[in-house]
Structure formats: structure tokens, C-alpha cells
């Protein structure tokens, strides 16, 4: 039986482990927190630091194939394991490119993929020297996650917010839609693509608030977005599952924003809405099986459950019973014991053939369900 490893034991790892119950595979997880969401769901749990060379290398020697739950892993150890014949998904070239936003933006430019005008900066002074890009978005090259590591700089008066560390300064685009497309790439070079989803962000948290799938976009934007996402993944030339985030503007142009080399928040609806979920798809890639069916069984929406403002402590889910009483609504709680403002604690999926019903229930759930502290 194949031994498959996951670096990282958060909620994404837990959902992958749940999908793995359908396959003949032994699952291994490494995470430094023994109380992480994945610990109780895997066959073999290892306490270790995914950023530490020795921990990652030793863990990789236990398995036949290895994937990641988050990009912040020790790629040097993965390169050593890959050179010794271990299947790493995604491969280390793709992971190095995507892990660092400076390299990621260069990759887009070098491969003719449309992306916003940008400059790499090493400190605040560099950002101040490129006022021609304002208003701009400043993104840390490494370490940003769940809305952290991103600031908006509209003018010179906001330069104090710039990062005094390696980052990317991107000219803001006049966005009409923020989209995401998940693309699967098998070890044999097969591809499968999920329909674009429409992402609506919480501007205060820089975090996905909710999304609707499939996205309601003009046909020309749909085809451009799919073509760009496929071209990007093929240029990465790595097996894996890739969530490609894009922008569209008022003139119908489509731009690449960022890419995640793993299962992603934007694809959670696929568990209930698609024939093959993003988690099922990643397992198929890891185990060398044919790719799954990405078609929708039903249109869907997801609502992120995040920690309410001003609450820190043991999590209490206010309004949960009311949400669970709704038809065609599926609640996923990630098992995190403690809440804090803006922390992702779960998500709710809604399925319906009526878009207005999806939007209505999104608003209902956002008003009903709150994560507060005891």
C-alpha cells in the first residue's frame, strides 16, 4: 500500500485525510502541534517543524509520495529527497517559484502571462522610489498567508505601511471581478480544470469572505481566464493541484494575481458541488490514478467562518444550530480550539440551482453565524 505524506497538519490537511478514506493509502502527517486539526485523522502522526531541514528530510524518508498543505516548508530538504527519487507534489522547481512572490511575478512576466505592472523591492526605500506605481499593493515575498503580508499603498502618505523586507510592489488594477480557477496536472501530463469561481473579499481582513461558483462572467472573460490558467500550469511543468487567482477589469482583460500550489480555500465548494472534489483530485494525482470529473453537480457558494472582532479565546459558535437547520447547507468546522479576530475557523457550503437563493443564504449565514469566545 502506498504511503503518502503531508507537510502541515491544519484544516486543509484534515480535509485531504478525510478524502483519503476512499483510497488504499496509508497517510502520514508532520506538524509541530500535536493538537492540530489533522492529528486524529491520519494513520501516522509525526511532531516536527516543516521549516526544519532535518525534520522534513527524516519525514520524507518514511513515505512514497509527499505533498504540502502550505508553502512555508523547507524546500532544500525536499530537493534532496527529490534527487533521491521521492515523488514531491508539486515538484521543488514549481514550489520554489510559487513560494516567493518575487520569483512568482518574474515567472509570469518571463512566460508571457498577463499580470499587473510590478517592481521587486527590498525595503521601504525601494517602495518610496516607485511612486509611479501608486496606488499599489505591497506583498511580502515570503511568509504571507490568510490576508497577512499584504498592504495597500494609495499615496506617499501611506508609505509607512510598506514592508521593510523583500516584497513585490504591484500597480493596482481597476478590478471588476476576482476569480479563481483550480487546475489539476497529473504525473503523466493530463490536465483537468474546474470552472472559474467568483471571489468576494473582506477588504478589512484581506481574506475571502465568500464565493459563488461557477462565476457569472462574460464568455470572453471565461475563455481568457481558463486559457491563462492552463498555460500557467503547463509552464510550471509539475504534477499537482494549482489554484490560480485572477482579476478581470471593465474592458474584459484578465490578469494573473497569484497561484497556490495546493488545495485552496477557493476550491472548498468542490466537496459538495463537484463530482470530484479538489481533495479527491489531489489524491488521484499523488497515487497515479486517472484525474476525476471536475463538472458541477450543482451551482454553489461558500462562506468563510472567521473569528469575530474583539474575541480571543476558546471558540464558541454562535448561531450554529440555526445554520445547521437550513436546507442544502453543509457546515465544515476545522477543529481549532481557540478563536481570534479574522482567524479562519471553518466554512459553510450552500448548493442550489438558483443564484438568488445562494446569495440570500450567504447573507443569512454571514449574519447568523459568529465565532466568539467563551
mmCIF file of C-alpha atoms in Angstrom:
data_model
loop_
_atom_site.group_PDB
_atom_site.id
_atom_site.type_symbol
_atom_site.label_atom_id
_atom_site.label_comp_id
_atom_site.label_asym_id
_atom_site.label_seq_id
_atom_site.Cartn_x
_atom_site.Cartn_y
_atom_site.Cartn_z
ATOM 1 C CA UNK A 1 0.000 0.000 0.000
ATOM 2 C CA UNK A 2 1.292 3.464 -0.892
ATOM 3 C CA UNK A 3 2.493 5.649 1.973
ATOM 4 C CA UNK A 4 1.568 9.299 1.350
ATOM 5 C CA UNK A 5 2.842 12.211 3.429
ATOM 6 C CA UNK A 6 1.509 15.713 4.108
ATOM 7 C CA UNK A 7 3.711 18.512 5.411
ATOM 8 C CA UNK A 8 1.389 20.565 7.609
ATOM 9 C CA UNK A 9 -1.496 19.431 9.764
ATOM 10 C CA UNK A 10 -4.069 22.214 9.504
ATOM 11 C CA UNK A 11 -7.619 22.134 8.189
ATOM 12 C CA UNK A 12 -6.553 21.574 4.565
ATOM 13 C CA UNK A 13 -4.604 18.508 5.614
ATOM 14 C CA UNK A 14 -7.552 17.236 7.613
ATOM 15 C CA UNK A 15 -9.909 17.520 4.624
ATOM 16 C CA UNK A 16 -7.361 15.703 2.457
ATOM 17 C CA UNK A 17 -7.168 12.944 5.063
ATOM 18 C CA UNK A 18 -10.953 12.631 5.096
ATOM 19 C CA UNK A 19 -10.958 12.166 1.303
ATOM 20 C CA UNK A 20 -8.154 9.590 1.603
ATOM 21 C CA UNK A 21 -10.519 7.242 3.438
ATOM 22 C CA UNK A 22 -11.818 6.248 -0.022
ATOM 23 C CA UNK A 23 -8.426 5.044 -1.260
ATOM 24 C CA UNK A 24 -5.939 2.241 -0.465
ATOM 25 C CA UNK A 25 -3.329 4.536 1.048
ATOM 26 C CA UNK A 26 -1.596 4.995 4.402
ATOM 27 C CA UNK A 27 -1.472 8.670 5.358
ATOM 28 C CA UNK A 28 1.376 10.333 7.262
ATOM 29 C CA UNK A 29 1.315 13.899 8.626
ATOM 30 C CA UNK A 30 4.024 16.079 10.149
ATOM 31 C CA UNK A 31 3.172 19.168 12.198
ATOM 32 C CA UNK A 32 4.759 20.731 15.281
ATOM 33 C CA UNK A 33 1.424 20.980 17.147
ATOM 34 C CA UNK A 34 0.157 17.643 18.463
ATOM 35 C CA UNK A 35 -3.336 19.178 18.815
ATOM 36 C CA UNK A 36 -3.547 20.273 15.166
ATOM 37 C CA UNK A 37 -6.754 19.502 13.192
ATOM 38 C CA UNK A 38 -5.127 16.617 11.260
ATOM 39 C CA UNK A 39 -3.573 14.708 14.155
ATOM 40 C CA UNK A 40 -6.555 12.478 14.922
ATOM 41 C CA UNK A 41 -7.305 11.681 11.267
ATOM 42 C CA UNK A 42 -4.034 10.253 9.953
ATOM 43 C CA UNK A 43 -2.541 6.783 10.254
ATOM 44 C CA UNK A 44 0.853 8.093 11.395
ATOM 45 C CA UNK A 45 1.462 11.482 13.015
ATOM 46 C CA UNK A 46 4.937 12.969 13.477
ATOM 47 C CA UNK A 47 5.719 16.008 15.606
ATOM 48 C CA UNK A 48 8.149 18.140 13.629
ATOM 49 C CA UNK A 49 8.845 21.539 12.122
ATOM 50 C CA UNK A 50 8.007 21.740 8.408
ATOM 51 C CA UNK A 51 10.575 24.550 8.010
ATOM 52 C CA UNK A 52 13.407 22.492 9.528
ATOM 53 C CA UNK A 53 15.706 20.635 7.090
ATOM 54 C CA UNK A 54 16.352 17.598 9.290
ATOM 55 C CA UNK A 55 12.694 17.179 10.293
ATOM 56 C CA UNK A 56 11.443 17.396 6.695
ATOM 57 C CA UNK A 57 14.149 15.079 5.359
ATOM 58 C CA UNK A 58 13.544 12.427 8.037
ATOM 59 C CA UNK A 59 9.795 12.575 7.480
ATOM 60 C CA UNK A 60 10.201 12.252 3.708
ATOM 61 C CA UNK A 61 12.188 9.025 4.141
ATOM 62 C CA UNK A 62 9.073 7.387 5.632
ATOM 63 C CA UNK A 63 6.794 7.849 2.609
ATOM 64 C CA UNK A 64 6.472 7.091 -1.115
ATOM 65 C CA UNK A 65 4.947 10.419 -2.143
ATOM 66 C CA UNK A 66 4.884 13.759 -0.356
ATOM 67 C CA UNK A 67 2.731 16.880 -0.675
ATOM 68 C CA UNK A 68 2.299 20.151 1.184
ATOM 69 C CA UNK A 69 -0.546 21.860 2.996
ATOM 70 C CA UNK A 70 1.155 25.263 2.993
ATOM 71 C CA UNK A 71 4.053 26.734 1.008
ATOM 72 C CA UNK A 72 6.168 27.628 4.044
ATOM 73 C CA UNK A 73 8.216 24.413 4.023
ATOM 74 C CA UNK A 74 11.923 23.615 3.803
ATOM 75 C CA UNK A 75 12.459 23.263 0.044
ATOM 76 C CA UNK A 76 16.168 22.379 0.432
ATOM 77 C CA UNK A 77 15.197 19.148 2.203
ATOM 78 C CA UNK A 78 12.562 18.437 -0.439
ATOM 79 C CA UNK A 79 15.171 18.901 -3.195
ATOM 80 C CA UNK A 80 17.412 16.330 -1.509
ATOM 81 C CA UNK A 81 14.516 13.875 -1.240
ATOM 82 C CA UNK A 82 13.502 14.529 -4.843
ATOM 83 C CA UNK A 83 17.069 13.863 -6.026
ATOM 84 C CA UNK A 84 16.914 10.546 -4.173
ATOM 85 C CA UNK A 85 13.780 9.561 -6.094
ATOM 86 C CA UNK A 86 10.899 10.624 -3.848
ATOM 87 C CA UNK A 87 7.844 11.955 -5.697
ATOM 88 C CA UNK A 88 7.232 15.505 -4.451
ATOM 89 C CA UNK A 89 3.923 17.136 -5.422
ATOM 90 C CA UNK A 90 4.268 19.849 -6.525
ATOM 91 C CA UNK A 91 7.892 19.429 -7.589
ATOM 92 C CA UNK A 92 10.530 21.617 -5.989
ATOM 93 C CA UNK A 93 11.032 23.850 -9.046
ATOM 94 C CA UNK A 94 7.358 24.805 -9.022
ATOM 95 C CA UNK A 95 7.339 25.176 -5.252
ATOM 96 C CA UNK A 96 10.381 27.488 -5.224
ATOM 97 C CA UNK A 97 8.842 29.622 -7.962
ATOM 98 C CA UNK A 98 5.482 29.996 -6.236
ATOM 99 C CA UNK A 99 6.715 30.205 -2.643
ATOM 100 C CA UNK A 100 8.496 33.505 -3.305
ATOM 101 C CA UNK A 101 6.230 36.197 -4.780
ATOM 102 C CA UNK A 102 9.194 37.956 -6.388
ATOM 103 C CA UNK A 103 10.044 34.772 -8.307
ATOM 104 C CA UNK A 104 6.370 34.126 -8.956
ATOM 105 C CA UNK A 105 5.843 37.514 -10.638
ATOM 106 C CA UNK A 106 9.037 37.086 -12.672
ATOM 107 C CA UNK A 107 7.740 33.687 -13.826
ATOM 108 C CA UNK A 108 4.544 35.300 -15.107
ATOM 109 C CA UNK A 109 6.473 38.001 -16.952
ATOM 110 C CA UNK A 110 9.037 35.584 -18.426
ATOM 111 C CA UNK A 111 6.284 33.297 -19.729
ATOM 112 C CA UNK A 112 4.119 35.999 -21.269
ATOM 113 C CA UNK A 113 1.324 35.632 -18.730
ATOM 114 C CA UNK A 114 -0.630 38.873 -18.231
ATOM 115 C CA UNK A 115 -0.047 40.309 -14.772
ATOM 116 C CA UNK A 116 -0.087 43.766 -13.211
ATOM 117 C CA UNK A 117 2.893 46.095 -13.564
ATOM 118 C CA UNK A 118 5.294 45.499 -10.672
ATOM 119 C CA UNK A 119 8.725 46.068 -9.186
ATOM 120 C CA UNK A 120 10.594 43.946 -6.649
ATOM 121 C CA UNK A 121 11.545 45.891 -3.530
ATOM 122 C CA UNK A 122 13.997 45.043 -0.769
ATOM 123 C CA UNK A 123 12.911 47.675 1.768
ATOM 124 C CA UNK A 124 10.697 50.724 2.342
ATOM 125 C CA UNK A 125 13.128 52.982 0.491
ATOM 126 C CA UNK A 126 12.713 50.939 -2.690
ATOM 127 C CA UNK A 127 8.941 51.292 -2.442
ATOM 128 C CA UNK A 128 9.272 55.052 -1.961
ATOM 129 C CA UNK A 129 11.327 55.266 -5.158
ATOM 130 C CA UNK A 130 8.471 53.861 -7.244
ATOM 131 C CA UNK A 131 5.638 56.291 -6.603
ATOM 132 C CA UNK A 132 4.723 55.955 -10.281
ATOM 133 C CA UNK A 133 3.059 52.649 -9.376
ATOM 134 C CA UNK A 134 0.751 54.201 -6.758
ATOM 135 C CA UNK A 135 -1.924 53.270 -5.906
ATOM 136 C CA UNK A 136 -0.241 49.938 -5.350
ATOM 137 C CA UNK A 137 -0.352 46.676 -3.420
ATOM 138 C CA UNK A 138 2.741 45.733 -1.411
ATOM 139 C CA UNK A 139 3.171 41.983 -0.786
ATOM 140 C CA UNK A 140 5.840 40.268 1.290
ATOM 141 C CA UNK A 141 7.942 37.968 -0.881
ATOM 142 C CA UNK A 142 7.584 35.106 1.610
ATOM 143 C CA UNK A 143 5.522 34.264 4.667
ATOM 144 C CA UNK A 144 2.241 35.997 3.858
ATOM 145 C CA UNK A 145 -0.880 33.909 4.486
ATOM 146 C CA UNK A 146 -4.612 34.384 5.144
ATOM 147 C CA UNK A 147 -4.576 38.119 4.457
ATOM 148 C CA UNK A 148 -1.312 38.805 6.279
ATOM 149 C CA UNK A 149 1.690 40.191 4.413
ATOM 150 C CA UNK A 150 -0.364 42.451 2.115
ATOM 151 C CA UNK A 151 -0.881 46.221 2.429
ATOM 152 C CA UNK A 152 -2.423 48.839 0.149
ATOM 153 C CA UNK A 153 -0.399 52.000 -0.516
ATOM 154 C CA UNK A 154 -2.609 54.590 -2.182
ATOM 155 C CA UNK A 155 -0.197 57.531 -1.959
ATOM 156 C CA UNK A 156 3.026 58.801 -0.356
ATOM 157 C CA UNK A 157 1.323 59.454 2.985
ATOM 158 C CA UNK A 158 0.829 55.686 3.417
ATOM 159 C CA UNK A 159 4.456 54.703 2.771
ATOM 160 C CA UNK A 160 4.966 53.966 6.471
ATOM 161 C CA UNK A 161 2.794 50.878 5.883
ATOM 162 C CA UNK A 162 5.267 49.486 3.331
ATOM 163 C CA UNK A 163 7.279 46.389 4.243
ATOM 164 C CA UNK A 164 10.922 46.898 5.202
ATOM 165 C CA UNK A 165 11.747 43.453 3.803
ATOM 166 C CA UNK A 166 11.839 41.772 0.363
ATOM 167 C CA UNK A 167 8.449 42.304 -1.279
ATOM 168 C CA UNK A 168 6.633 42.998 -4.537
ATOM 169 C CA UNK A 169 5.077 46.386 -5.291
ATOM 170 C CA UNK A 170 2.218 45.927 -7.779
ATOM 171 C CA UNK A 171 0.193 48.603 -9.501
ATOM 172 C CA UNK A 172 -3.461 48.268 -8.509
ATOM 173 C CA UNK A 173 -5.856 47.155 -11.228
ATOM 174 C CA UNK A 174 -9.375 48.549 -11.509
ATOM 175 C CA UNK A 175 -10.995 45.191 -10.736
ATOM 176 C CA UNK A 176 -14.488 44.151 -11.782
ATOM 177 C CA UNK A 177 -14.142 40.519 -10.683
ATOM 178 C CA UNK A 178 -11.698 38.471 -8.633
ATOM 179 C CA UNK A 179 -11.680 34.920 -9.945
ATOM 180 C CA UNK A 180 -10.038 31.605 -9.086
ATOM 181 C CA UNK A 181 -9.549 28.536 -11.241
ATOM 182 C CA UNK A 182 -8.238 25.217 -9.947
ATOM 183 C CA UNK A 183 -6.163 23.188 -12.409
ATOM 184 C CA UNK A 184 -5.019 19.590 -11.929
ATOM 185 C CA UNK A 185 -1.850 18.305 -13.621
ATOM 186 C CA UNK A 186 -1.107 14.578 -13.402
ATOM 187 C CA UNK A 187 2.255 12.820 -13.347
ATOM 188 C CA UNK A 188 1.565 11.725 -16.952
ATOM 189 C CA UNK A 189 0.806 15.283 -18.138
ATOM 190 C CA UNK A 190 -3.000 15.071 -18.101
ATOM 191 C CA UNK A 191 -4.874 18.236 -17.150
ATOM 192 C CA UNK A 192 -8.317 18.842 -15.682
ATOM 193 C CA UNK A 193 -9.809 22.245 -14.938
ATOM 194 C CA UNK A 194 -12.580 23.380 -12.587
ATOM 195 C CA UNK A 195 -14.938 26.186 -13.606
ATOM 196 C CA UNK A 196 -13.944 29.714 -12.508
ATOM 197 C CA UNK A 197 -15.347 30.902 -9.188
ATOM 198 C CA UNK A 198 -16.286 34.457 -8.264
ATOM 199 C CA UNK A 199 -14.456 35.529 -5.094
ATOM 200 C CA UNK A 200 -15.711 38.317 -2.826
ATOM 201 C CA UNK A 201 -13.163 39.582 -0.304
ATOM 202 C CA UNK A 202 -13.375 41.210 3.101
ATOM 203 C CA UNK A 203 -11.302 44.318 2.436
ATOM 204 C CA UNK A 204 -10.556 44.855 6.129
ATOM 205 C CA UNK A 205 -9.086 41.365 6.588
ATOM 206 C CA UNK A 206 -7.719 40.889 3.014
ATOM 207 C CA UNK A 207 -9.419 37.497 3.284
ATOM 208 C CA UNK A 208 -12.011 35.655 1.217
ATOM 209 C CA UNK A 209 -15.453 36.427 2.635
ATOM 210 C CA UNK A 210 -17.484 34.220 0.301
ATOM 211 C CA UNK A 211 -17.562 32.917 -3.247
ATOM 212 C CA UNK A 212 -20.040 31.855 -5.904
ATOM 213 C CA UNK A 213 -19.438 29.055 -8.397
ATOM 214 C CA UNK A 214 -19.497 28.928 -11.310
ATOM 215 C CA UNK A 215 -18.596 32.599 -11.724
ATOM 216 C CA UNK A 216 -21.072 34.869 -13.504
ATOM 217 C CA UNK A 217 -18.737 36.313 -16.155
ATOM 218 C CA UNK A 218 -18.911 37.133 -19.873
ATOM 219 C CA UNK A 219 -17.952 34.320 -22.217
ATOM 220 C CA UNK A 220 -14.827 36.116 -23.450
ATOM 221 C CA UNK A 221 -13.583 36.551 -19.861
ATOM 222 C CA UNK A 222 -14.351 32.877 -19.129
ATOM 223 C CA UNK A 223 -12.273 31.626 -22.067
ATOM 224 C CA UNK A 224 -9.391 34.021 -21.377
ATOM 225 C CA UNK A 225 -9.262 33.031 -17.700
ATOM 226 C CA UNK A 226 -9.274 29.302 -18.480
ATOM 227 C CA UNK A 227 -6.617 29.671 -21.200
ATOM 228 C CA UNK A 228 -4.328 31.694 -18.927
ATOM 229 C CA UNK A 229 -4.705 29.274 -16.008
ATOM 230 C CA UNK A 230 -3.940 26.265 -18.217
ATOM 231 C CA UNK A 231 -0.946 27.970 -19.821
ATOM 232 C CA UNK A 232 0.421 28.901 -16.389
ATOM 233 C CA UNK A 233 0.168 25.366 -15.008
ATOM 234 C CA UNK A 234 1.654 23.805 -18.126
ATOM 235 C CA UNK A 235 4.614 26.210 -17.898
ATOM 236 C CA UNK A 236 5.187 25.150 -14.284
ATOM 237 C CA UNK A 237 5.559 21.610 -15.658
ATOM 238 C CA UNK A 238 4.802 19.961 -12.334
ATOM 239 C CA UNK A 239 2.242 17.435 -11.198
ATOM 240 C CA UNK A 240 -0.086 18.848 -8.600
ATOM 241 C CA UNK A 241 -3.182 20.884 -7.932
ATOM 242 C CA UNK A 242 -2.895 24.626 -8.537
ATOM 243 C CA UNK A 243 -5.337 27.371 -7.558
ATOM 244 C CA UNK A 244 -4.823 30.266 -9.970
ATOM 245 C CA UNK A 245 -6.216 33.602 -8.772
ATOM 246 C CA UNK A 246 -7.038 36.161 -11.471
ATOM 247 C CA UNK A 247 -8.539 39.634 -11.947
ATOM 248 C CA UNK A 248 -10.801 40.874 -14.714
ATOM 249 C CA UNK A 249 -11.276 44.573 -15.478
ATOM 250 C CA UNK A 250 -14.035 46.642 -17.073
ATOM 251 C CA UNK A 251 -12.533 46.175 -20.546
ATOM 252 C CA UNK A 252 -12.600 42.379 -20.318
ATOM 253 C CA UNK A 253 -8.865 41.981 -19.735
ATOM 254 C CA UNK A 254 -7.773 39.142 -17.463
ATOM 255 C CA UNK A 255 -4.686 39.280 -15.252
ATOM 256 C CA UNK A 256 -2.939 36.673 -13.096
ATOM 257 C CA UNK A 257 -2.799 37.686 -9.445
ATOM 258 C CA UNK A 258 -1.271 34.741 -7.547
ATOM 259 C CA UNK A 259 -1.018 30.958 -7.630
ATOM 260 C CA UNK A 260 -1.292 28.480 -4.747
ATOM 261 C CA UNK A 261 0.439 25.101 -5.353
ATOM 262 C CA UNK A 262 -2.050 23.100 -3.283
ATOM 263 C CA UNK A 263 -5.677 22.690 -2.301
ATOM 264 C CA UNK A 264 -7.129 26.115 -1.582
ATOM 265 C CA UNK A 265 -9.947 27.989 0.130
ATOM 266 C CA UNK A 266 -11.395 28.948 -3.265
ATOM 267 C CA UNK A 267 -11.982 25.257 -4.059
ATOM 268 C CA UNK A 268 -13.784 24.110 -0.909
ATOM 269 C CA UNK A 269 -17.167 24.131 -2.678
ATOM 270 C CA UNK A 270 -15.978 21.168 -4.770
ATOM 271 C CA UNK A 271 -16.587 18.785 -1.845
ATOM 272 C CA UNK A 272 -20.351 19.046 -2.263
ATOM 273 C CA UNK A 273 -20.712 20.772 -5.639
ATOM 274 C CA UNK A 274 -18.461 18.755 -7.987
ATOM 275 C CA UNK A 275 -18.173 15.085 -8.890
ATOM 276 C CA UNK A 276 -14.503 15.031 -7.890
ATOM 277 C CA UNK A 277 -13.517 17.398 -5.084
ATOM 278 C CA UNK A 278 -10.171 19.202 -5.080
ATOM 279 C CA UNK A 279 -9.069 16.848 -2.282
ATOM 280 C CA UNK A 280 -10.101 13.751 -4.225
ATOM 281 C CA UNK A 281 -8.285 15.175 -7.248
ATOM 282 C CA UNK A 282 -5.019 15.737 -5.366
ATOM 283 C CA UNK A 283 -5.113 12.165 -4.041
ATOM 284 C CA UNK A 284 -5.630 10.847 -7.576
ATOM 285 C CA UNK A 285 -2.532 12.795 -8.678
ATOM 286 C CA UNK A 286 -0.463 11.544 -5.730
ATOM 287 C CA UNK A 287 -1.497 7.923 -6.254
ATOM 288 C CA UNK A 288 -1.158 7.945 -10.039
ATOM 289 C CA UNK A 289 -4.854 7.402 -10.755
ATOM 290 C CA UNK A 290 -6.829 8.966 -13.653
ATOM 291 C CA UNK A 291 -7.959 12.519 -12.982
ATOM 292 C CA UNK A 292 -11.511 12.995 -11.719
ATOM 293 C CA UNK A 293 -14.566 14.703 -13.177
ATOM 294 C CA UNK A 294 -14.480 18.459 -12.446
ATOM 295 C CA UNK A 295 -18.065 19.143 -13.587
ATOM 296 C CA UNK A 296 -20.527 20.778 -11.203
ATOM 297 C CA UNK A 297 -23.354 18.686 -9.814
ATOM 298 C CA UNK A 298 -24.918 21.954 -8.674
ATOM 299 C CA UNK A 299 -24.005 25.647 -8.509
ATOM 300 C CA UNK A 300 -22.702 26.515 -5.057
ATOM 301 C CA UNK A 301 -21.442 29.176 -2.700
ATOM 302 C CA UNK A 302 -19.138 29.080 0.286
ATOM 303 C CA UNK A 303 -18.986 31.392 3.286
ATOM 304 C CA UNK A 304 -15.814 31.560 5.337
ATOM 305 C CA UNK A 305 -16.334 31.271 9.090
ATOM 306 C CA UNK A 306 -13.824 33.610 10.746
ATOM 307 C CA UNK A 307 -13.217 34.738 14.296
ATOM 308 C CA UNK A 308 -15.366 37.721 15.245
ATOM 309 C CA UNK A 309 -13.805 41.084 16.026
ATOM 310 C CA UNK A 310 -12.771 41.658 19.667
ATOM 311 C CA UNK A 311 -12.995 37.974 20.638
ATOM 312 C CA UNK A 312 -9.949 35.964 21.726
ATOM 313 C CA UNK A 313 -10.152 32.631 23.495
ATOM 314 C CA UNK A 314 -11.884 29.270 23.435
ATOM 315 C CA UNK A 315 -14.135 29.120 20.376
ATOM 316 C CA UNK A 316 -17.909 29.261 20.708
ATOM 317 C CA UNK A 317 -20.058 29.024 17.550
ATOM 318 C CA UNK A 318 -22.989 31.390 17.967
ATOM 319 C CA UNK A 319 -25.876 30.698 15.556
ATOM 320 C CA UNK A 320 -24.578 27.273 14.527
ATOM 321 C CA UNK A 321 -27.861 25.443 15.208
ATOM 322 C CA UNK A 322 -29.822 27.885 13.030
ATOM 323 C CA UNK A 323 -27.402 27.383 10.137
ATOM 324 C CA UNK A 324 -27.482 23.591 10.513
ATOM 325 C CA UNK A 325 -31.290 23.727 10.226
ATOM 326 C CA UNK A 326 -31.094 25.212 6.699
ATOM 327 C CA UNK A 327 -31.710 23.033 3.643
ATOM 328 C CA UNK A 328 -28.813 22.269 1.277
ATOM 329 C CA UNK A 329 -26.245 23.805 3.625
ATOM 330 C CA UNK A 330 -23.091 21.953 4.727
ATOM 331 C CA UNK A 331 -21.044 23.156 7.694
ATOM 332 C CA UNK A 332 -17.323 22.411 7.987
ATOM 333 C CA UNK A 333 -15.734 23.274 11.348
ATOM 334 C CA UNK A 334 -11.941 22.979 11.287
ATOM 335 C CA UNK A 335 -11.447 21.865 14.868
ATOM 336 C CA UNK A 336 -9.401 24.832 16.041
ATOM 337 C CA UNK A 337 -9.862 25.175 19.775
ATOM 338 C CA UNK A 338 -9.186 28.913 20.001
ATOM 339 C CA UNK A 339 -10.505 31.880 18.064
ATOM 340 C CA UNK A 340 -9.080 35.309 17.376
ATOM 341 C CA UNK A 341 -10.276 38.144 15.104
ATOM 342 C CA UNK A 342 -10.092 37.114 11.442
ATOM 343 C CA UNK A 343 -8.855 33.572 12.081
ATOM 344 C CA UNK A 344 -10.346 31.043 9.644
ATOM 345 C CA UNK A 345 -12.364 28.602 11.753
ATOM 346 C CA UNK A 346 -14.389 26.820 9.094
ATOM 347 C CA UNK A 347 -16.577 27.283 6.057
ATOM 348 C CA UNK A 348 -20.168 26.699 5.021
ATOM 349 C CA UNK A 349 -21.121 25.398 1.571
ATOM 350 C CA UNK A 350 -24.526 26.124 0.040
ATOM 351 C CA UNK A 351 -25.826 24.313 -3.054
ATOM 352 C CA UNK A 352 -28.745 25.481 -5.197
ATOM 353 C CA UNK A 353 -29.666 25.814 -8.855
ATOM 354 C CA UNK A 354 -30.922 29.344 -8.131
ATOM 355 C CA UNK A 355 -28.249 32.023 -7.859
ATOM 356 C CA UNK A 356 -30.511 34.331 -5.855
ATOM 357 C CA UNK A 357 -31.044 31.590 -3.278
ATOM 358 C CA UNK A 358 -27.279 31.155 -2.974
ATOM 359 C CA UNK A 359 -26.776 34.883 -2.392
ATOM 360 C CA UNK A 360 -29.698 35.049 0.058
ATOM 361 C CA UNK A 361 -28.326 32.187 2.138
ATOM 362 C CA UNK A 362 -24.804 33.641 2.019
ATOM 363 C CA UNK A 363 -26.139 36.823 3.632
ATOM 364 C CA UNK A 364 -28.237 34.875 6.130
ATOM 365 C CA UNK A 365 -25.267 32.803 7.256
ATOM 366 C CA UNK A 366 -22.951 35.807 7.490
ATOM 367 C CA UNK A 367 -25.469 37.470 9.824
ATOM 368 C CA UNK A 368 -26.291 34.361 11.861
ATOM 369 C CA UNK A 369 -23.010 32.535 12.407
ATOM 370 C CA UNK A 370 -20.319 34.132 14.558
ATOM 371 C CA UNK A 371 -17.269 32.672 16.256
ATOM 372 C CA UNK A 372 -16.900 34.271 19.660
ATOM 373 C CA UNK A 373 -15.006 33.266 22.788
ATOM 374 C CA UNK A 374 -16.497 31.556 25.835
#
